[in-house]
XYZ file of C-alpha atoms in Angstrom:
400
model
C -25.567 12.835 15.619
C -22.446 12.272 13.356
C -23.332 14.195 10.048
C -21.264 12.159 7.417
C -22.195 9.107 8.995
C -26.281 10.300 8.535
C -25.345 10.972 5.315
C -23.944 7.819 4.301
C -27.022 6.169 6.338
C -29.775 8.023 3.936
C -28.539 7.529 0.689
C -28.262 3.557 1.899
C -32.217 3.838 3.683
C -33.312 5.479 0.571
C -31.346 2.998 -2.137
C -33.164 0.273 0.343
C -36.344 1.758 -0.312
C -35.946 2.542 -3.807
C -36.090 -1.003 -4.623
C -38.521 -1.892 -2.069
C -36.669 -4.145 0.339
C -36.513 -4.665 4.203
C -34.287 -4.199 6.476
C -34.388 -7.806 7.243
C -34.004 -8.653 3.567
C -30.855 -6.014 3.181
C -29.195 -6.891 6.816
C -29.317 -10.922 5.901
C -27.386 -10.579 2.732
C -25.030 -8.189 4.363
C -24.785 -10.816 7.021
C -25.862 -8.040 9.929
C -28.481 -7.423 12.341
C -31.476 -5.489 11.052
C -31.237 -3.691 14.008
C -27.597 -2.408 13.749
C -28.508 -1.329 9.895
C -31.511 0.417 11.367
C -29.285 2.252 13.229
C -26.551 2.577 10.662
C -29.072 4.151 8.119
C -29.786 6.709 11.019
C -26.150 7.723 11.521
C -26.318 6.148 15.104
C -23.474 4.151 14.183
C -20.169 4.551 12.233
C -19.596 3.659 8.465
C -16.074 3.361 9.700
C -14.655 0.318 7.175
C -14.380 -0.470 4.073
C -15.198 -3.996 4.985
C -18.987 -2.931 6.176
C -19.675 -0.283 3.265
C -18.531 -2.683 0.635
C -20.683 -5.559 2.482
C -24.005 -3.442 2.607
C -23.779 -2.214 -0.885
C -22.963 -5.487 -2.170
C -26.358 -6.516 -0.276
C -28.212 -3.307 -2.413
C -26.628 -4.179 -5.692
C -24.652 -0.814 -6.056
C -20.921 0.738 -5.783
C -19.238 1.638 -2.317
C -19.325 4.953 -4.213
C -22.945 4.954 -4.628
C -23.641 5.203 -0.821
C -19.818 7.062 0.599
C -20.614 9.504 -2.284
C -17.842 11.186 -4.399
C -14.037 10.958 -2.271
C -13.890 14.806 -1.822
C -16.775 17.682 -1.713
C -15.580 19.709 -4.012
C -17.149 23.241 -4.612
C -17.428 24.977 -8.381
C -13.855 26.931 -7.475
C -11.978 23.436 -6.435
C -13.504 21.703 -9.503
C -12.149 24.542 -11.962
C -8.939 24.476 -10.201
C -8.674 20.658 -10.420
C -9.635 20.369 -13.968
C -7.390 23.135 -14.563
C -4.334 21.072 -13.316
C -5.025 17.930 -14.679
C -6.464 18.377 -18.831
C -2.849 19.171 -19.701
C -1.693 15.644 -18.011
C -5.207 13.985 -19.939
C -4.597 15.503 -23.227
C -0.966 13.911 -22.727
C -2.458 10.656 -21.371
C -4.481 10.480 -25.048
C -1.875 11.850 -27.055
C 1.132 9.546 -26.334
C -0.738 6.093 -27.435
C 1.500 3.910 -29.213
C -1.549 3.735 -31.365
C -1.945 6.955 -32.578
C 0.097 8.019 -35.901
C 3.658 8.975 -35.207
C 4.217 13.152 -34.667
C 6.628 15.110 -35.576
C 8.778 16.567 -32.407
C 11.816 16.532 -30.928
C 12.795 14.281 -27.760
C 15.671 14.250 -25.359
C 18.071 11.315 -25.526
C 17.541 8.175 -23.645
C 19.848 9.370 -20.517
C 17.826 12.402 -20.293
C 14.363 10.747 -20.319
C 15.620 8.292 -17.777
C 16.940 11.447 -15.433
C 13.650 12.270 -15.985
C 11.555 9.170 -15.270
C 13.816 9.476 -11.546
C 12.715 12.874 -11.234
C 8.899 12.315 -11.836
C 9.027 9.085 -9.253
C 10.920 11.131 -6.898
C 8.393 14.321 -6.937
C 5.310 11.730 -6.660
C 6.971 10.030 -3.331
C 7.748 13.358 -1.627
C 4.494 14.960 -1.980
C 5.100 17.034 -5.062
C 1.556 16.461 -6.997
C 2.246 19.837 -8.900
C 5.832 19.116 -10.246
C 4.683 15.444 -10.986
C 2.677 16.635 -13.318
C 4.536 19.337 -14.782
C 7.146 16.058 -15.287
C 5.018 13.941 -16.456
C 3.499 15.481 -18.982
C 6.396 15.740 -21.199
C 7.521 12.554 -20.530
C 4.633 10.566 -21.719
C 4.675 12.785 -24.932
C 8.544 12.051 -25.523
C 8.862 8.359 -24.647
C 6.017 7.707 -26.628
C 7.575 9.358 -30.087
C 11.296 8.112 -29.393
C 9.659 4.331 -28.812
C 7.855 4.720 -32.474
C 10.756 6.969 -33.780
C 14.272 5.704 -32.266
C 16.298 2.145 -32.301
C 15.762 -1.194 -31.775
C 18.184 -1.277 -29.239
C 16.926 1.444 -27.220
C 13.120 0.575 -27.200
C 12.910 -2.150 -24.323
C 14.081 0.676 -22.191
C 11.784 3.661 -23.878
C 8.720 1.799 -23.091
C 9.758 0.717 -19.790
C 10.204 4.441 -18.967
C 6.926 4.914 -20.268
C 5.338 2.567 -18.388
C 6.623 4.180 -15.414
C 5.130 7.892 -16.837
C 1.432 5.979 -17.110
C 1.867 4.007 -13.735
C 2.224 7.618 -11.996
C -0.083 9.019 -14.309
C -2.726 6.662 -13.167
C -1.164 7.374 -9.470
C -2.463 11.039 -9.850
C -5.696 10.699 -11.136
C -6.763 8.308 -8.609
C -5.433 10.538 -5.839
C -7.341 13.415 -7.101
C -10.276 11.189 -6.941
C -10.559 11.063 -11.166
C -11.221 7.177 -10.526
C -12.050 6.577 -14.596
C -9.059 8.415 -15.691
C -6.579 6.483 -13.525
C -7.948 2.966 -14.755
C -7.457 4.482 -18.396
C -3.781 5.322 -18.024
C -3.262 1.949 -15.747
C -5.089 -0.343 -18.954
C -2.449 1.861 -20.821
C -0.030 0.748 -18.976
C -0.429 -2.889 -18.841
C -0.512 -2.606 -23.078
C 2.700 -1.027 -22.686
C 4.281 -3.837 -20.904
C 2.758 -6.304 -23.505
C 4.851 -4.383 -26.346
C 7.953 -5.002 -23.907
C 7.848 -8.417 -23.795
C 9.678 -8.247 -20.233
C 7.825 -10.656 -17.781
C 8.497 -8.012 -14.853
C 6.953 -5.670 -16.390
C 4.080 -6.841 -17.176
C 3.601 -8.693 -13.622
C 4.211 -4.687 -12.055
C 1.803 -3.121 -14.775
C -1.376 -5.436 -13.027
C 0.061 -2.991 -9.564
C -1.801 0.006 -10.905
C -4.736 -1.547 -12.401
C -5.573 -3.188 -9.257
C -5.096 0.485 -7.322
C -7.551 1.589 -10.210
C -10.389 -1.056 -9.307
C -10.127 -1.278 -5.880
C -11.621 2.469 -4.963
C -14.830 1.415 -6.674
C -15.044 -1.934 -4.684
C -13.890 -3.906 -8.036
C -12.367 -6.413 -5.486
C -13.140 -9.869 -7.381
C -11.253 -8.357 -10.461
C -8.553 -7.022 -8.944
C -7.894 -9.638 -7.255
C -7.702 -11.860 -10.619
C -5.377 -9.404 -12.287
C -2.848 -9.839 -9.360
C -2.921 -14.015 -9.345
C -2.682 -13.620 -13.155
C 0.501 -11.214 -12.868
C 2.585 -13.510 -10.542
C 2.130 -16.588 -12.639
C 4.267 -14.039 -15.022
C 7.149 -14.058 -12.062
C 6.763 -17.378 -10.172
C 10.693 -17.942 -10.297
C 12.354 -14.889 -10.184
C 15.935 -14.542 -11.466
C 17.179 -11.226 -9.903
C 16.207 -8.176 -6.988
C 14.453 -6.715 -9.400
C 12.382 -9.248 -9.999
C 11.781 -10.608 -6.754
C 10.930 -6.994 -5.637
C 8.630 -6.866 -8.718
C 6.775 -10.537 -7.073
C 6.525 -8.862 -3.487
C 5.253 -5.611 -4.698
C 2.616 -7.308 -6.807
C 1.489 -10.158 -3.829
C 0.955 -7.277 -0.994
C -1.393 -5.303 -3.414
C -3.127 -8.886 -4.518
C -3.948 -9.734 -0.961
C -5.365 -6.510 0.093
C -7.753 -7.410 -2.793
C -7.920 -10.861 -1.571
C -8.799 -9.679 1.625
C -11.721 -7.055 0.304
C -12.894 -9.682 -1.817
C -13.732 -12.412 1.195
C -10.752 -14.330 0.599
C -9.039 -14.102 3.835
C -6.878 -17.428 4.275
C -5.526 -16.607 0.503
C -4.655 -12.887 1.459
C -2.855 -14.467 4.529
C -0.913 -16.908 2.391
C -0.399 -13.789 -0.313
C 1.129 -11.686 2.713
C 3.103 -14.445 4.581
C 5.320 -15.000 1.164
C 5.306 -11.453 0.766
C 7.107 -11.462 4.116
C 9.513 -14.300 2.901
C 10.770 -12.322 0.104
C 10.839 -8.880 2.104
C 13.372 -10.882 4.970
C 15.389 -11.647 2.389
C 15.588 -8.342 -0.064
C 15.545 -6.002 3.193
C 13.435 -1.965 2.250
C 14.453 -1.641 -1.382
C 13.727 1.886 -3.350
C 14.007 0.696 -6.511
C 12.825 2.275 -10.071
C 9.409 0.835 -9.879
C 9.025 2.181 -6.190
C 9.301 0.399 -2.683
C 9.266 -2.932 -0.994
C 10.870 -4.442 2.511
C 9.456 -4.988 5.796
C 8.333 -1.899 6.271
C 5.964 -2.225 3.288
C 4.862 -5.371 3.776
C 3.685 -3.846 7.545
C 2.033 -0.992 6.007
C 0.135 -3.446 3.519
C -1.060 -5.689 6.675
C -2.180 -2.492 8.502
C -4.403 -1.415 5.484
C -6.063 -4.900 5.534
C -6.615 -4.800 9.304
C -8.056 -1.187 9.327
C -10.698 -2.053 6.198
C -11.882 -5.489 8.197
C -12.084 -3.695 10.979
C -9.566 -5.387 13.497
C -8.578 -2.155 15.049
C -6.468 -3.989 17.853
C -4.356 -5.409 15.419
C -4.044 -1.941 13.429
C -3.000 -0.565 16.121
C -0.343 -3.573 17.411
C 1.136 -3.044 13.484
C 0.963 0.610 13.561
C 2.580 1.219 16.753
C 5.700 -0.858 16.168
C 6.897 1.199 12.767
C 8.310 4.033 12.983
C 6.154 6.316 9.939
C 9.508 7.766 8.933
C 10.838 4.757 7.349
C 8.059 4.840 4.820
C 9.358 7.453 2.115
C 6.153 7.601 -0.047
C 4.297 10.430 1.226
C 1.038 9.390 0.064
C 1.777 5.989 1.648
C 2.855 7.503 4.835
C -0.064 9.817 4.714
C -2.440 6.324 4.568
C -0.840 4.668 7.462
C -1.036 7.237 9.801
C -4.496 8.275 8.678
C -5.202 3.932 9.197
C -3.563 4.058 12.171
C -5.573 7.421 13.259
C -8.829 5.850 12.459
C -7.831 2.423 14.569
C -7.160 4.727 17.571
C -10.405 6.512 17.508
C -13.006 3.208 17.096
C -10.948 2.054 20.513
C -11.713 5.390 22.270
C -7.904 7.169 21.927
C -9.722 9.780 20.257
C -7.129 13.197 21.082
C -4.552 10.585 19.709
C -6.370 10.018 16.359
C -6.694 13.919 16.000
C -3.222 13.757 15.949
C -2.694 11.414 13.670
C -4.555 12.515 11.410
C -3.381 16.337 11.202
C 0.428 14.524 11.144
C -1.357 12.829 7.770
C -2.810 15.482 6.813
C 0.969 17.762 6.457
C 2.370 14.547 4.823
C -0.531 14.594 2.151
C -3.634 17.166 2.422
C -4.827 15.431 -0.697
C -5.271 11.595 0.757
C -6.584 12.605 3.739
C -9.165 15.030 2.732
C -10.142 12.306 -0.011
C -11.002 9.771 2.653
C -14.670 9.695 4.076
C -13.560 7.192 6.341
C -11.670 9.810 8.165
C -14.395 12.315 7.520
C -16.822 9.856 9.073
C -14.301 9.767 12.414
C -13.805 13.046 12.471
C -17.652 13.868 12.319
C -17.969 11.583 14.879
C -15.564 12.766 17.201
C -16.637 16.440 16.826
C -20.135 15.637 17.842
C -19.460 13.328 20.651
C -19.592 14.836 24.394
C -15.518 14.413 24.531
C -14.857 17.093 21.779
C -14.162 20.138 23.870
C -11.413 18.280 25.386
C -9.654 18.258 21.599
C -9.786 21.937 21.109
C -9.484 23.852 17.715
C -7.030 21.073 16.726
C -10.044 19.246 15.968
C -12.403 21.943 14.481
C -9.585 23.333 12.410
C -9.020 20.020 10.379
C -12.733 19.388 10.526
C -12.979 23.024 8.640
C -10.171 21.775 6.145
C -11.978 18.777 5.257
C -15.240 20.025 4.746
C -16.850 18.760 7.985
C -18.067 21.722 9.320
């Protein structure tokens, strides 16, 4: 019996029972088969999308959260360390409001705090969790002072650069599954952009809210923020811009698609794909978008509805390397892993996944869809035929 998936199947049987409903009752709303929950609560089946968890909590009346449990299992030792690393970044987070009386203290000049802003974007995309937040923490504090303290002329740009300090900020807390702190410094953001007055800016600022409220299963909302932030850039005037519109419509239809919406998430992705023929893979100073992101965003959707055939048809045609986000290559090939294994490739998802695991230990050991796959694949009668490949990233992630 898979172990993570039993687990996920209790706390959903005893939620079920807590508020004294069938399986009948539960299975109809989650449009199912009372058998295949039956069998779901008992681990005899896999928890192994998004899609299904979000459906059969929805049906309970509780948080995907409430029945995957917390993203990592973290013992006393991991908690200190974690906390340890990340209060300096919160105490910045609260510190640097623009609402908060003006402090004394020095700041570098606007060239400096934009070499910095390029090296904080460019330690978050290579994997470099540790120097992002050694970077970031400074930055927050000094963009924040020089936009109360410094010119006129120079404060468009100062609170663009710190809008880009609480976009990764958020960016780190939700990767080291601090879900509440992440929304916190991407609200911050968004009130940022509304100080800057720049209509790009505040379209890109709904980009980290809605990677704040989707974890939780906050589809609906998410989904709102992103329509409301590309009213902001319906004609856009420059790259920038129309990089800002396709960055903003690939994370609005993977809420679109979460939320049941699925002819709107196609029409979200298929101009998505307009603007990415025409703009080519841009790194700009906001991030990425191209073709190759645009793929990676219809990959995610397939994975989470569970339409593994066409997860893998996406997967298999891009080559990872062209993806220079880390923690976005670490996702695809972690999707792409978990695609492979529900069609029976499983020595090929083990791979997969340990090749996500060295591009980002973090997002892969935070994902209990992977956990669930794994568990499954170390208990089935095929293991021994994946050696201590498999039991050695099983041991990593907690599994065993």
């Amino acid at each position: 019996m898979d172990e993570e998936a039993r687990r996920i199947g209790q706390r959903a049987r005893r939620i079920r029972r807590a508020q004294g409903k069938s399986l009948d009752v539960i299975a109809g709303l989650a449009s199912i088969s009372a058998p295949y929950l039956s069998m779901l609560e008992r681990g005899e089946r896999r928890w192994d999308s998004r899609t299904l968890t979000d459906k059969i909590a929805h049906a309970l009346g509780v948080k995907s959260t409430d029945l995957i449990g917390p993203p990592d299992a973290e013992d006393s030792k991991s908690r200190d360390r974690k906390h340890a690393e990340l209060s300096p970044l919160y105490r910045a987070l609260i510190e640097s409001s623009l609402d908060l009386p003006e402090r004394k203290g020095g700041t570098r000049p606007l060239p400096a705090l934009q070499a910095l802003t390029a090296t904080l974007i460019s330690a978050w995309q290579a994997h470099q969790h540790q120097q992002a937040i050694d970077v970031a923490i400074p930055l927050l504090k000094e963009t924040a002072t020089a936009a109360r303290t410094g010119t006129m002329a120079d404060r468009t740009e100062l609170l663009w650069l710190h809008q880009q300090a609480l976009r990764i900020t958020s960016s780190i807390m939700r990767t080291f599954g601090e879900l509440p702190l992440a929304l916190v410094a991407a609200e911050r953001c968004y009130q940022v952009a509304q100080l800057n007055g720049d209509p790009a800016a505040l379209a890109y600022s709904a980009f980290p809210r809605i990677h704040a409220l989707t974890p939780d299963g906050l589809y609906g909302p998410a989904y709102e923020l992103g329509d409301q932030a590309l009213a902001l850039v319906e004609t856009p005037a420059d790259d920038r811009t129309l990089a800002v519109r396709g960055a903003v419509l690939l994370a609005t239809a993977f809420a679109a698609a979460l939320a049941g919406q699925p002819a709107d998430a196609s029409a979200l992705l298929s101009e998505a794909d307009e603007i990415a023929a025409r703009t080519g893979d841009l790194t700009i100073e906001f991030g990425a978008f191209g073709p190759t992101n645009s793929t990676v965003h219809r990959m995610s959707i397939a994975v989470e509805s569970g339409d593994h055939d066409e997860t893998i048809r996406l997967g298999e045609r891009l080559d990872p390397r062209r993806i220079t986000d880390a923690n976005r290559r670490a996702t695809f090939l972690a999707d792409l892993g978990r695609a492979k294994a529900a069609v029976g490739a499983e020595d090929e998802a083990v791979q997969l996944f340990q090749r996500s695991e060295r591009a980002s230990a973090l997002v892969i050991r935070r994902n209990p869809y992977v956990k669930d796959v794994l568990a499954d694949i170390l208990h089935s009668r095929r293991r021994l035929a994946t050696g201590p490949a498999l039991t050695g990233l099983a041991g990593r992630l907690g599994i065993i």
